[in-house]
Coordinates of C-alpha atoms in Angstrom, one line a residue:
M624 CA 0.0 0.0 0.0
S625 CA 1.4 3.4 -1.0
S626 CA 1.5 6.3 1.4
E627 CA -0.8 8.1 -1.0
S628 CA -3.6 5.6 -0.7
A629 CA -3.2 5.4 3.1
A630 CA -3.9 9.1 3.4
R631 CA -7.3 8.7 1.8
F632 CA -8.5 6.6 4.8
E633 CA -7.2 8.9 7.5
R634 CA -9.9 10.0 10.0
Y635 CA -10.9 13.6 10.0
S636 CA -12.6 15.8 12.6
V637 CA -14.9 18.7 11.8
A638 CA -15.1 21.5 14.3
T639 CA -16.5 25.1 14.6
L640 CA -13.7 27.6 14.2
P641 CA -13.6 29.1 17.7
D642 CA -13.0 32.8 16.8
A643 CA -15.3 32.9 13.7
A644 CA -18.7 34.7 14.0
F645 CA -22.0 32.9 13.4
R646 CA -24.2 34.2 10.6
V647 CA -28.0 34.0 11.0
S648 CA -30.7 34.5 8.4
A649 CA -34.4 33.7 7.9
T650 CA -37.0 33.2 5.1
C651 CA -40.7 33.5 5.4
T652 CA -42.3 30.2 4.5
N653 CA -45.8 31.5 3.8
G654 CA -46.7 30.4 0.3
A655 CA -45.7 33.0 -2.3
C656 CA -44.1 35.4 0.2
H657 CA -40.5 36.1 -0.7
Y658 CA -39.4 37.9 2.5
V659 CA -35.8 37.2 3.5
V660 CA -33.8 38.4 6.4
L661 CA -30.2 38.7 5.0
P662 CA -27.4 37.1 7.1
T663 CA -26.4 39.0 10.2
A664 CA -24.2 38.4 13.2
T665 CA -26.9 38.2 15.9
T666 CA -30.1 36.2 16.3
D667 CA -31.6 39.3 18.0
E668 CA -31.6 41.3 14.7
V669 CA -33.1 38.4 12.8
S670 CA -35.8 37.8 15.5
Q671 CA -36.7 41.5 15.4
A672 CA -37.0 41.5 11.7
M673 CA -39.2 38.4 11.8
R674 CA -41.5 40.0 14.5
E675 CA -41.9 43.1 12.3
H676 CA -42.7 41.0 9.3
T677 CA -45.3 39.0 11.2
A678 CA -46.9 42.2 12.6
R679 CA -47.2 43.6 9.0
T680 CA -48.3 40.5 7.2
G681 CA -49.6 37.9 9.8
H682 CA -47.0 35.4 8.4
A683 CA -45.7 33.5 11.4
M684 CA -43.7 30.7 10.0
F685 CA -40.0 31.1 9.1
S686 CA -37.1 29.0 8.1
R687 CA -34.0 30.1 10.1
T688 CA -30.4 29.3 9.0
I689 CA -27.5 29.5 11.4
Q690 CA -24.1 29.3 9.7
D691 CA -20.7 28.8 11.3
T692 CA -17.2 28.5 9.9
A693 CA -15.9 24.9 10.2
V694 CA -12.4 23.6 10.1
V695 CA -11.5 20.1 9.0
A696 CA -8.3 18.5 10.3
P697 CA -6.9 15.0 10.8
A698 CA -8.7 13.6 13.9
D699 CA -5.6 13.4 16.1
Q700 CA -4.5 16.9 15.2
A701 CA -8.0 18.2 15.9
E702 CA -8.1 16.5 19.3
R703 CA -4.7 18.1 20.2
A704 CA -5.9 21.5 19.2
E705 CA -9.1 21.1 21.2
R706 CA -7.1 20.0 24.3
A707 CA -4.8 23.0 23.8
E708 CA -7.8 25.4 23.5
R709 CA -9.4 24.0 26.6
A710 CA -6.2 24.3 28.6
E711 CA -5.7 27.9 27.4
R712 CA -9.3 28.8 28.4
A713 CA -8.8 27.2 31.8
E714 CA -5.5 29.2 32.3
R715 CA -7.3 32.4 31.4
A716 CA -10.2 31.7 33.7
E717 CA -7.7 30.9 36.5
A718 CA -5.7 34.0 35.9
E719 CA -8.8 36.2 35.9
G720 CA -10.0 34.6 39.1
T721 CA -6.8 35.2 41.0
E722 CA -6.4 38.9 40.1

Protein backbone atom coordinates (compact mmCIF):
# COMPACT_ATOMS: atom_id res chain seq x y z
CA MET A 1 0.00 0.00 0.00
CA SER A 2 1.43 3.36 -0.95
CA SER A 3 1.46 6.33 1.40
CA GLU A 4 -0.83 8.12 -1.04
CA SER A 5 -3.61 5.55 -0.69
CA ALA A 6 -3.20 5.35 3.10
CA ALA A 7 -3.86 9.10 3.40
CA ARG A 8 -7.30 8.66 1.85
CA PHE A 9 -8.45 6.60 4.82
CA GLU A 10 -7.19 8.93 7.51
CA ARG A 11 -9.88 9.96 10.00
CA TYR A 12 -10.87 13.60 10.00
CA SER A 13 -12.62 15.76 12.55
CA VAL A 14 -14.88 18.71 11.80
CA ALA A 15 -15.15 21.51 14.34
CA THR A 16 -16.46 25.05 14.56
CA LEU A 17 -13.71 27.62 14.16
CA PRO A 18 -13.62 29.14 17.67
CA ASP A 19 -13.04 32.79 16.78
CA ALA A 20 -15.34 32.94 13.75
CA ALA A 21 -18.69 34.69 13.98
CA PHE A 22 -21.98 32.93 13.40
CA ARG A 23 -24.25 34.21 10.63
CA VAL A 24 -28.04 34.03 11.02
CA SER A 25 -30.70 34.51 8.35
CA ALA A 26 -34.41 33.74 7.91
CA THR A 27 -36.95 33.20 5.15
CA CYS A 28 -40.72 33.52 5.41
CA THR A 29 -42.30 30.16 4.51
CA ASN A 30 -45.82 31.47 3.84
CA GLY A 31 -46.75 30.43 0.30
CA ALA A 32 -45.69 32.98 -2.28
CA CYS A 33 -44.07 35.39 0.19
CA HIS A 34 -40.47 36.11 -0.74
CA TYR A 35 -39.44 37.88 2.49
CA VAL A 36 -35.84 37.17 3.49
CA VAL A 37 -33.76 38.43 6.38
CA LEU A 38 -30.21 38.68 5.05
CA PRO A 39 -27.42 37.09 7.11
CA THR A 40 -26.43 39.04 10.19
CA ALA A 41 -24.19 38.38 13.18
CA THR A 42 -26.90 38.20 15.85
CA THR A 43 -30.10 36.23 16.34
CA ASP A 44 -31.64 39.31 17.98
CA GLU A 45 -31.57 41.28 14.73
CA VAL A 46 -33.12 38.39 12.81
CA SER A 47 -35.76 37.82 15.48
CA GLN A 48 -36.71 41.50 15.44
CA ALA A 49 -37.05 41.50 11.65
CA MET A 50 -39.22 38.35 11.83
CA ARG A 51 -41.48 39.95 14.48
CA GLU A 52 -41.88 43.08 12.34
CA HIS A 53 -42.73 41.00 9.26
CA THR A 54 -45.30 39.01 11.24
CA ALA A 55 -46.85 42.23 12.59
CA ARG A 56 -47.15 43.63 9.03
CA THR A 57 -48.35 40.48 7.25
CA GLY A 58 -49.57 37.94 9.79
CA HIS A 59 -47.03 35.43 8.43
CA ALA A 60 -45.73 33.51 11.44
CA MET A 61 -43.65 30.67 9.97
CA PHE A 62 -39.98 31.13 9.05
CA SER A 63 -37.06 28.97 8.14
CA ARG A 64 -33.97 30.12 10.05
CA THR A 65 -30.43 29.31 9.02
CA ILE A 66 -27.52 29.53 11.42
CA GLN A 67 -24.13 29.28 9.73
CA ASP A 68 -20.74 28.82 11.28
CA THR A 69 -17.24 28.46 9.90
CA ALA A 70 -15.92 24.95 10.16
CA VAL A 71 -12.39 23.61 10.08
CA VAL A 72 -11.52 20.06 9.01
CA ALA A 73 -8.33 18.47 10.34
CA PRO A 74 -6.92 14.99 10.83
CA ALA A 75 -8.67 13.60 13.91
CA ASP A 76 -5.57 13.36 16.09
CA GLN A 77 -4.52 16.91 15.17
CA ALA A 78 -8.01 18.24 15.92
CA GLU A 79 -8.05 16.49 19.30
CA ARG A 80 -4.70 18.05 20.21
CA ALA A 81 -5.94 21.49 19.15
CA GLU A 82 -9.14 21.09 21.21
CA ARG A 83 -7.14 20.04 24.30
CA ALA A 84 -4.81 23.03 23.85
CA GLU A 85 -7.80 25.38 23.46
CA ARG A 86 -9.45 24.02 26.64
CA ALA A 87 -6.18 24.34 28.56
CA GLU A 88 -5.74 27.93 27.36
CA ARG A 89 -9.31 28.83 28.41
CA ALA A 90 -8.77 27.22 31.82
CA GLU A 91 -5.52 29.17 32.30
CA ARG A 92 -7.26 32.45 31.37
CA ALA A 93 -10.16 31.71 33.73
CA GLU A 94 -7.73 30.87 36.55
CA ALA A 95 -5.70 34.03 35.91
CA GLU A 96 -8.84 36.18 35.90
CA GLY A 97 -10.04 34.58 39.11
CA THR A 98 -6.79 35.22 41.00
CA GLU A 99 -6.41 38.89 40.06
